[in-house]
Tab-separated table of C-alpha atoms in Angstrom:
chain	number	residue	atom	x	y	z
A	1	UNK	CA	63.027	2.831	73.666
A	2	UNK	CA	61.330	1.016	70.419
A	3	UNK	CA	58.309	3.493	68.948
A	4	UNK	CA	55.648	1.642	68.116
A	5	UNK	CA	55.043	0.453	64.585
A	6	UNK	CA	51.738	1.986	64.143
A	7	UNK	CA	52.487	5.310	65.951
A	8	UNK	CA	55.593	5.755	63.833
A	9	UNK	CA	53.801	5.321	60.978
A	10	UNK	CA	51.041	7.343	62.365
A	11	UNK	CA	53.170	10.321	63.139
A	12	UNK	CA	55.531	10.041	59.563
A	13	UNK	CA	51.903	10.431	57.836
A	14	UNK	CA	50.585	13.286	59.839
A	15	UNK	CA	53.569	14.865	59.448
A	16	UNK	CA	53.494	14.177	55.667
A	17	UNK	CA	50.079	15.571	55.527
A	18	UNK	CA	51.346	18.925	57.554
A	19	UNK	CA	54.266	19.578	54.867
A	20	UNK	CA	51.160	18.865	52.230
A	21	UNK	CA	48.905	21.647	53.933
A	22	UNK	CA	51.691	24.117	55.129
A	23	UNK	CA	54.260	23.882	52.362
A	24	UNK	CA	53.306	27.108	49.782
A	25	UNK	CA	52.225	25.350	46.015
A	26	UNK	CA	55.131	26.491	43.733
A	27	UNK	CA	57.516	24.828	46.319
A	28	UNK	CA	55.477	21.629	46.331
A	29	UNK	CA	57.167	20.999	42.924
A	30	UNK	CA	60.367	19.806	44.434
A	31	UNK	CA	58.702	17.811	47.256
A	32	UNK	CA	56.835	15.494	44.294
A	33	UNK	CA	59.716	14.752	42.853
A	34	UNK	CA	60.966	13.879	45.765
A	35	UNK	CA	57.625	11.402	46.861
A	36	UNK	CA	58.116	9.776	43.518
A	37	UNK	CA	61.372	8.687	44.284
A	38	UNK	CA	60.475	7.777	47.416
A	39	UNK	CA	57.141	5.726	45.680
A	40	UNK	CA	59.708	3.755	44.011
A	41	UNK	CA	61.925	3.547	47.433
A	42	UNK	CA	59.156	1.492	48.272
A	43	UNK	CA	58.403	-0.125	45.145
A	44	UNK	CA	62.377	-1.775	44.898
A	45	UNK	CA	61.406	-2.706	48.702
A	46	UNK	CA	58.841	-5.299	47.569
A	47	UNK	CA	61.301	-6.903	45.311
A	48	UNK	CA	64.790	-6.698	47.437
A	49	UNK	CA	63.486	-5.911	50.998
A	50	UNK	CA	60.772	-8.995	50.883
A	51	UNK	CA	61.548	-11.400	47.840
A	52	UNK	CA	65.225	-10.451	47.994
A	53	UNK	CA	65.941	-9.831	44.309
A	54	UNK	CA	67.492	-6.648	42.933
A	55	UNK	CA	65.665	-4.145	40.538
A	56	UNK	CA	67.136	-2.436	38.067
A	57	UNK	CA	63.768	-1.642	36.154
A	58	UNK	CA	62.158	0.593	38.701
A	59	UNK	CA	63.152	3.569	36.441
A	60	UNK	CA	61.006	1.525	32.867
A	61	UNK	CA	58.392	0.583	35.390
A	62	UNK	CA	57.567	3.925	36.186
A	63	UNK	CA	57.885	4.892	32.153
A	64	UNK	CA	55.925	1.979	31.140
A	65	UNK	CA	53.349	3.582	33.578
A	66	UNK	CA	53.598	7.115	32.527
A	67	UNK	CA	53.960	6.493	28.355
A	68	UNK	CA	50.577	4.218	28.962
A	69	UNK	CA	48.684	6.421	30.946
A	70	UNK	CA	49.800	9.099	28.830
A	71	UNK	CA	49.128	7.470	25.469
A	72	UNK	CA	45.900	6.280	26.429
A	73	UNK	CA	44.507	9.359	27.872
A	74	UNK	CA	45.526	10.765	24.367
A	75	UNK	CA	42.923	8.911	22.863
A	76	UNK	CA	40.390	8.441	25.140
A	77	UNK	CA	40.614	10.837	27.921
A	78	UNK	CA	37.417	10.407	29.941
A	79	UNK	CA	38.332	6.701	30.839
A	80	UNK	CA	40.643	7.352	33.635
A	81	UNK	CA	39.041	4.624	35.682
A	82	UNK	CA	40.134	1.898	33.423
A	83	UNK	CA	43.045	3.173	31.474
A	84	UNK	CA	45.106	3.194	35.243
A	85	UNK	CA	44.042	-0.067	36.626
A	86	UNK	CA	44.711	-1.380	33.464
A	87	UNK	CA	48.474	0.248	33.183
A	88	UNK	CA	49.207	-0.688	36.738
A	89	UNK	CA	48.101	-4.024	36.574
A	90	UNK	CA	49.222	-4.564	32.963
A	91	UNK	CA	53.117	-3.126	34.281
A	92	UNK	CA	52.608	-5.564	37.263
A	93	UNK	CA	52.015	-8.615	35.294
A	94	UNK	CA	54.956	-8.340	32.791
A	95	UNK	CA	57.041	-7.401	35.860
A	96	UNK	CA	55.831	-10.977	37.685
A	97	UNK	CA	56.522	-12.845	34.234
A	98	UNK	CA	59.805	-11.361	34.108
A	99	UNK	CA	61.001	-12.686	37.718
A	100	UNK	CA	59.515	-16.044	37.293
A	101	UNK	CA	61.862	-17.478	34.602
A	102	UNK	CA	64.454	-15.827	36.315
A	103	UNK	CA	64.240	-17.068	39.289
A	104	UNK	CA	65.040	-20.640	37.736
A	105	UNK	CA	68.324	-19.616	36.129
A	106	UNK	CA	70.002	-18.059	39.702
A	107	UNK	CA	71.278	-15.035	41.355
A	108	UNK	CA	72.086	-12.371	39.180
A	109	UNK	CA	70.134	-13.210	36.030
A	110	UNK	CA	66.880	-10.889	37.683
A	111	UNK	CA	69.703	-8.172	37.683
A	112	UNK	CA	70.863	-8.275	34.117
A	113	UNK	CA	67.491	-8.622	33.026
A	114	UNK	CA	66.337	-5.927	34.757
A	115	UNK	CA	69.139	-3.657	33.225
A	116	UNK	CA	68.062	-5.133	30.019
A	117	UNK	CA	64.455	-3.963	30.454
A	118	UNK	CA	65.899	-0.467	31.465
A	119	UNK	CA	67.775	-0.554	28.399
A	120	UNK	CA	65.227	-1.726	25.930
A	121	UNK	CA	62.240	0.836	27.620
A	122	UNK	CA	64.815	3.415	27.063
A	123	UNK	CA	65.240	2.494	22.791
A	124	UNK	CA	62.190	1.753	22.439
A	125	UNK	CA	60.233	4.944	23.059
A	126	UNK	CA	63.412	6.604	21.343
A	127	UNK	CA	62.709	4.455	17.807
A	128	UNK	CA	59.176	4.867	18.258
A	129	UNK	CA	59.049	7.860	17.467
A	130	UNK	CA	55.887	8.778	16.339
A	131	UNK	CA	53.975	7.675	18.846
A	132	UNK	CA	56.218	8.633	22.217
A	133	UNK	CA	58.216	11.716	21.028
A	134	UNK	CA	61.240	10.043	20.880
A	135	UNK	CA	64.043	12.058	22.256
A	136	UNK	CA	61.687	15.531	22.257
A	137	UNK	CA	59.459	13.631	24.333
A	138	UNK	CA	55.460	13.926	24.545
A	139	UNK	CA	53.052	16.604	25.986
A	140	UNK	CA	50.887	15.276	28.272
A	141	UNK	CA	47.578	17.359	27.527
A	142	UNK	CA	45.012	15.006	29.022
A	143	UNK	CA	44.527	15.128	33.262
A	144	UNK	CA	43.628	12.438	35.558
A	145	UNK	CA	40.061	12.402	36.563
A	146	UNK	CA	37.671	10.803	38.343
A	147	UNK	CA	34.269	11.002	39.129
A	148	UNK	CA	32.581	13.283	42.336
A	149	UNK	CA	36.384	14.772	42.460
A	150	UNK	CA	36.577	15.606	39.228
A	151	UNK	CA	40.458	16.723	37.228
A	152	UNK	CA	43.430	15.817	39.380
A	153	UNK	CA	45.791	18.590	38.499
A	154	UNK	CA	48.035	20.965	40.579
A	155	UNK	CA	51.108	20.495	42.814
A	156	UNK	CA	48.793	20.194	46.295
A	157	UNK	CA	46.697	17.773	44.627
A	158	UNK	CA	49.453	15.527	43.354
A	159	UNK	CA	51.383	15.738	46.446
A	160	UNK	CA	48.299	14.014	47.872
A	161	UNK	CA	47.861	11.568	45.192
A	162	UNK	CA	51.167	10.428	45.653
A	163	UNK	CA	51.363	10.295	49.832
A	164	UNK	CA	48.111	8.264	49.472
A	165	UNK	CA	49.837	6.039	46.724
A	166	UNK	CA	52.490	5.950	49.610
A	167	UNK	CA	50.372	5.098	52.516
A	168	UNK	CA	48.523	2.600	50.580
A	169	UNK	CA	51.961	0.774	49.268
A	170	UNK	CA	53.328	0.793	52.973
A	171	UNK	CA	49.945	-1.047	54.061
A	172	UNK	CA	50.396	-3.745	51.596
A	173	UNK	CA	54.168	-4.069	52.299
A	174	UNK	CA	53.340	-4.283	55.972
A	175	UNK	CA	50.204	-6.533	55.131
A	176	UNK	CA	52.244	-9.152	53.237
A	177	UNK	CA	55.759	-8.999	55.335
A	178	UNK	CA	53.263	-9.803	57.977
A	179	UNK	CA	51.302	-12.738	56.372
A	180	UNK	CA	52.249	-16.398	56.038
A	181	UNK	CA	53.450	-15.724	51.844
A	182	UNK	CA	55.550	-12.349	53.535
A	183	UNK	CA	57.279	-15.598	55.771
A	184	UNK	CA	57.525	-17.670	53.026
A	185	UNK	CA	59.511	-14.799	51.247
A	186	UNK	CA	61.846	-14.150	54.396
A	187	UNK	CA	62.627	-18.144	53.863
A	188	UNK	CA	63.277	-17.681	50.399
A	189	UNK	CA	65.335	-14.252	50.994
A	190	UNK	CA	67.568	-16.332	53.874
A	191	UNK	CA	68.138	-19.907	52.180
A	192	UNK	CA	66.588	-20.119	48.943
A	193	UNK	CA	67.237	-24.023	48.724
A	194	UNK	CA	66.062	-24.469	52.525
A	195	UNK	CA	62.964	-23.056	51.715
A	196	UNK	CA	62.428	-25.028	48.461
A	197	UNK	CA	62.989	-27.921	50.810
A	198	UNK	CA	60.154	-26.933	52.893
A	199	UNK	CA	57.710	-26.981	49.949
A	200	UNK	CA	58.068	-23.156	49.393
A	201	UNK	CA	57.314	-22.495	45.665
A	202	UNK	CA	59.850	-19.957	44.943
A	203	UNK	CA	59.415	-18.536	41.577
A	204	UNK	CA	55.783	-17.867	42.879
A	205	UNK	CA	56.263	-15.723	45.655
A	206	UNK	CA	58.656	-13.900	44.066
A	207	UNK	CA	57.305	-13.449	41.214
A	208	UNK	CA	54.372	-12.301	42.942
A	209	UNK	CA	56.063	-9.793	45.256
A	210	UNK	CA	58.051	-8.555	42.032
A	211	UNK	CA	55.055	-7.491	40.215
A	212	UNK	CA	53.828	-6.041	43.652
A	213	UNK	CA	57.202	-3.713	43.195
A	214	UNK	CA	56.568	-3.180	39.490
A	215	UNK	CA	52.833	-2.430	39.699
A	216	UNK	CA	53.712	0.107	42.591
A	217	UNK	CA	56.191	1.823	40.035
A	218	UNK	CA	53.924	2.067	37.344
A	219	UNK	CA	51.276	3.722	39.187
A	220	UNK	CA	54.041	6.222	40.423
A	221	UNK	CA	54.512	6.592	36.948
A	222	UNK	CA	51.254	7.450	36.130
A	223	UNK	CA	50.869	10.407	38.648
A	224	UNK	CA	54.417	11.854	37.363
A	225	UNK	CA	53.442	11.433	33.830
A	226	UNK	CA	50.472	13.607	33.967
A	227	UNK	CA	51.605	16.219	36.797
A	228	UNK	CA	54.870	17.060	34.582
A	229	UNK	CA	52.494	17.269	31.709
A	230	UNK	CA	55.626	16.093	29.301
A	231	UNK	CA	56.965	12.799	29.459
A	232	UNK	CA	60.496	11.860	27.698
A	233	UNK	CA	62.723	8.868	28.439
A	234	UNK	CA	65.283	11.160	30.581
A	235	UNK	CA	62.804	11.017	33.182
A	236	UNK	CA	62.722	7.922	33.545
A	237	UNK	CA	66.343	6.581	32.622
A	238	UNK	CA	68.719	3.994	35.182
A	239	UNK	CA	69.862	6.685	36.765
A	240	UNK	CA	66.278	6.781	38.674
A	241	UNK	CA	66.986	3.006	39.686
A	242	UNK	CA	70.256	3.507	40.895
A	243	UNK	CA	68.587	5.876	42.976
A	244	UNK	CA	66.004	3.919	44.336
A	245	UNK	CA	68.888	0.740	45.004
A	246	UNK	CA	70.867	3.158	47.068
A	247	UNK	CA	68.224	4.979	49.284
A	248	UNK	CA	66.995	1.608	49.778
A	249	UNK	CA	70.507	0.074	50.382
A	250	UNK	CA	71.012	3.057	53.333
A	251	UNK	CA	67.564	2.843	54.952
A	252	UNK	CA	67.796	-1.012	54.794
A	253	UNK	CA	66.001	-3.489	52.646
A	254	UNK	CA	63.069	-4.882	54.319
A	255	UNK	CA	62.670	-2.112	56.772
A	256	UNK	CA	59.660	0.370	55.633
A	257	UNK	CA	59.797	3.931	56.909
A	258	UNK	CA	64.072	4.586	57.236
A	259	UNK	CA	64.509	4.160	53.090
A	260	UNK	CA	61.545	6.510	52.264
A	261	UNK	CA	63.183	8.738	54.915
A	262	UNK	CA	66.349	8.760	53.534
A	263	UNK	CA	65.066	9.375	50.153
A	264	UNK	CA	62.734	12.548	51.180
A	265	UNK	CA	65.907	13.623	53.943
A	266	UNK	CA	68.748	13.366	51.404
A	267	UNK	CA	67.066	14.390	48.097
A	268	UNK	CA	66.001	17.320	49.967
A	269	UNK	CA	69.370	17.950	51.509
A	270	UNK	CA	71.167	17.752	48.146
A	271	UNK	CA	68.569	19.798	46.138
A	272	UNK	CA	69.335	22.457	48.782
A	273	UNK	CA	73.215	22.405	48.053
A	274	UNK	CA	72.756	23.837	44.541
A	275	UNK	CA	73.942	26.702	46.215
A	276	UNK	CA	77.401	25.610	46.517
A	277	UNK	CA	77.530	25.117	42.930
A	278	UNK	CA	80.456	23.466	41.408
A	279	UNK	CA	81.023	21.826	44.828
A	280	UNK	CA	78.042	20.442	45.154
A	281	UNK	CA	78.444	16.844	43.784
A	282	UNK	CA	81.828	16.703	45.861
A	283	UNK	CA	79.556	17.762	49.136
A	284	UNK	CA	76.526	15.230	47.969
A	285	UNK	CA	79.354	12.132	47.283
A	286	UNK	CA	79.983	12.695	51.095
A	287	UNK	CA	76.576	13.230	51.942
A	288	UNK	CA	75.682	10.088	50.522
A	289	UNK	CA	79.038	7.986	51.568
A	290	UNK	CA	78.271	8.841	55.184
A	291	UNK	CA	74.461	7.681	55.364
A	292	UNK	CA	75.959	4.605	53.328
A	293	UNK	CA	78.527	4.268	56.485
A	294	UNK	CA	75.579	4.786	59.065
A	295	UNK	CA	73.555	2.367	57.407
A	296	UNK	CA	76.779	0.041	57.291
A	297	UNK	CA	76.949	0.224	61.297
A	298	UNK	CA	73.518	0.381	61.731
A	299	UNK	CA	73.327	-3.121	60.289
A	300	UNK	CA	76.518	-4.531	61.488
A	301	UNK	CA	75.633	-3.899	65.673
């Protein structure tokens, strides 16, 4: 029997908001980290699961986010309100500039530039030194805050920032696979050259549902920045892509809830094998090859 879209979303929520209430603070630590991956689950999902294009900048999304945020709040740390719009949307735009040239060379350029951006975010806060920290990273001594709520700070209060950043990314996602540009995507995902046939202006709607991704990233970013209260580029490195590429390559590109699922489900799972020690990555390379094979013959029936 198929659950109902909204119920399923309904009940993932509530049940996100339970763990949020129930869970005791110090272990709320691990569950953020775990919501910002899944944040950027859902953040690749705009760009492979609707515009069909792979990521490989999630990871310098999220750091272009947090460094800016970061930075900025250095300097003027009462203007929360516009130093985050303006990271987000600012993160958003380059990512949407990036796609549309892209998209004119063919498959696979996006890719390599993508790596390229990973590559460059990386060097680039490591030779700028004295402003990022370099390689000993930055403290992050300025909060988030906004007005009538006042300092966002704490794990409980993060968790919350980031299942709302959550809840409002899967409400876009749904909003636009839904809409007549979320169709015109699907063409462009299925037949590229069919749907340029039809009058479908590619590099738009990609570009627009890239920047979507990388705007969703960078807000991630943002919250992770400030709630570590250090920021260095080994937080946010490929390896966080790669991440992001595989949960969302098991849960299924395009479908919303199963890739956030398998990113909270399995990140949990393989934090909790620490206690096999030196067996552990042999026990999480299985872990992760069998969801890999369920999601193979989930999409194969």
């Amino acid at each position: 029997m198929t659950v109902p879209r909204n119920l399923s979303l309904g009940l993932f929520f509530a049940a996100l908001a339970v763990v949020g209430l129930a869970t005791p603070g110090f272990q709320l630590l691990a569950v953020n980290q775990h919501l910002f991956l899944a944040v950027n689950v859902l953040a690749l999902n705009f760009c492979l699961g609707l515009g069909g294009q792979i990521s490989l900048a999630q990871a310098a999304f999220a750091g272009l986010g947090a460094f800016g945020s970061v930075l900025l709040h250095d300097r003027f740390p009462e203007a929360t309100l516009v130093i985050v719009p303006a990271v987000v949307l600012g993160t958003g735009l380059l990512a949407a500039m990036l796609s549309r040239p892209m998209e004119r060379l063919g498959e696979g350029f996006l890719a390599m530039a993508t790596l390229c951006v990973s590559l460059v975010f990386t060097n680039l806060v490591l030779t700028l030194e004295s402003v990022t920290g370099g390689s000993a990273g930055h403290m992050a001594n300025a909060r988030l805050a906004l007005p009538l709520l006042g300092s966002l700070s704490g794990d409980r209060a993060t968790f919350f920032c980031f299942a709302g950043l959550l809840a409002l990314g899967s409400y876009i996602f749904l909003a636009l696979r839904d809409s007549r540009l979320g169709r015109a995507l699907a063409a462009c995902r299925g037949d590229a050259q069919a749907a340029s046939s039809l009058g479908v202006d590619r590099a738009a709607v990609r570009s627009l549902s890239f920047g979507l991704g990388g705007g969703l990233s960078a807000a991630a970013g943002v919250i992770h920045g400030h709630y570590t209260g250090f920021i260095s580029p080994e937080q946010y490195h490929l390896e966080l892509s790669l991440k992001a590429l595989l949960f969302l390559v098991i849960g299924g590109p395009g479908n919303l809830l199963r890739p956030i699922l398998a990113a909270l489900v399995l990140e949990t799972a393989m934090s909790w094998l620490s206690v096999l020690g030196d067996a552990r990555t042999l026990v999480n390379g299985l872990l992760l090859g069998a969801a890999l094979l369920a999601g193979y013959w989930r999409a194969s029936r």
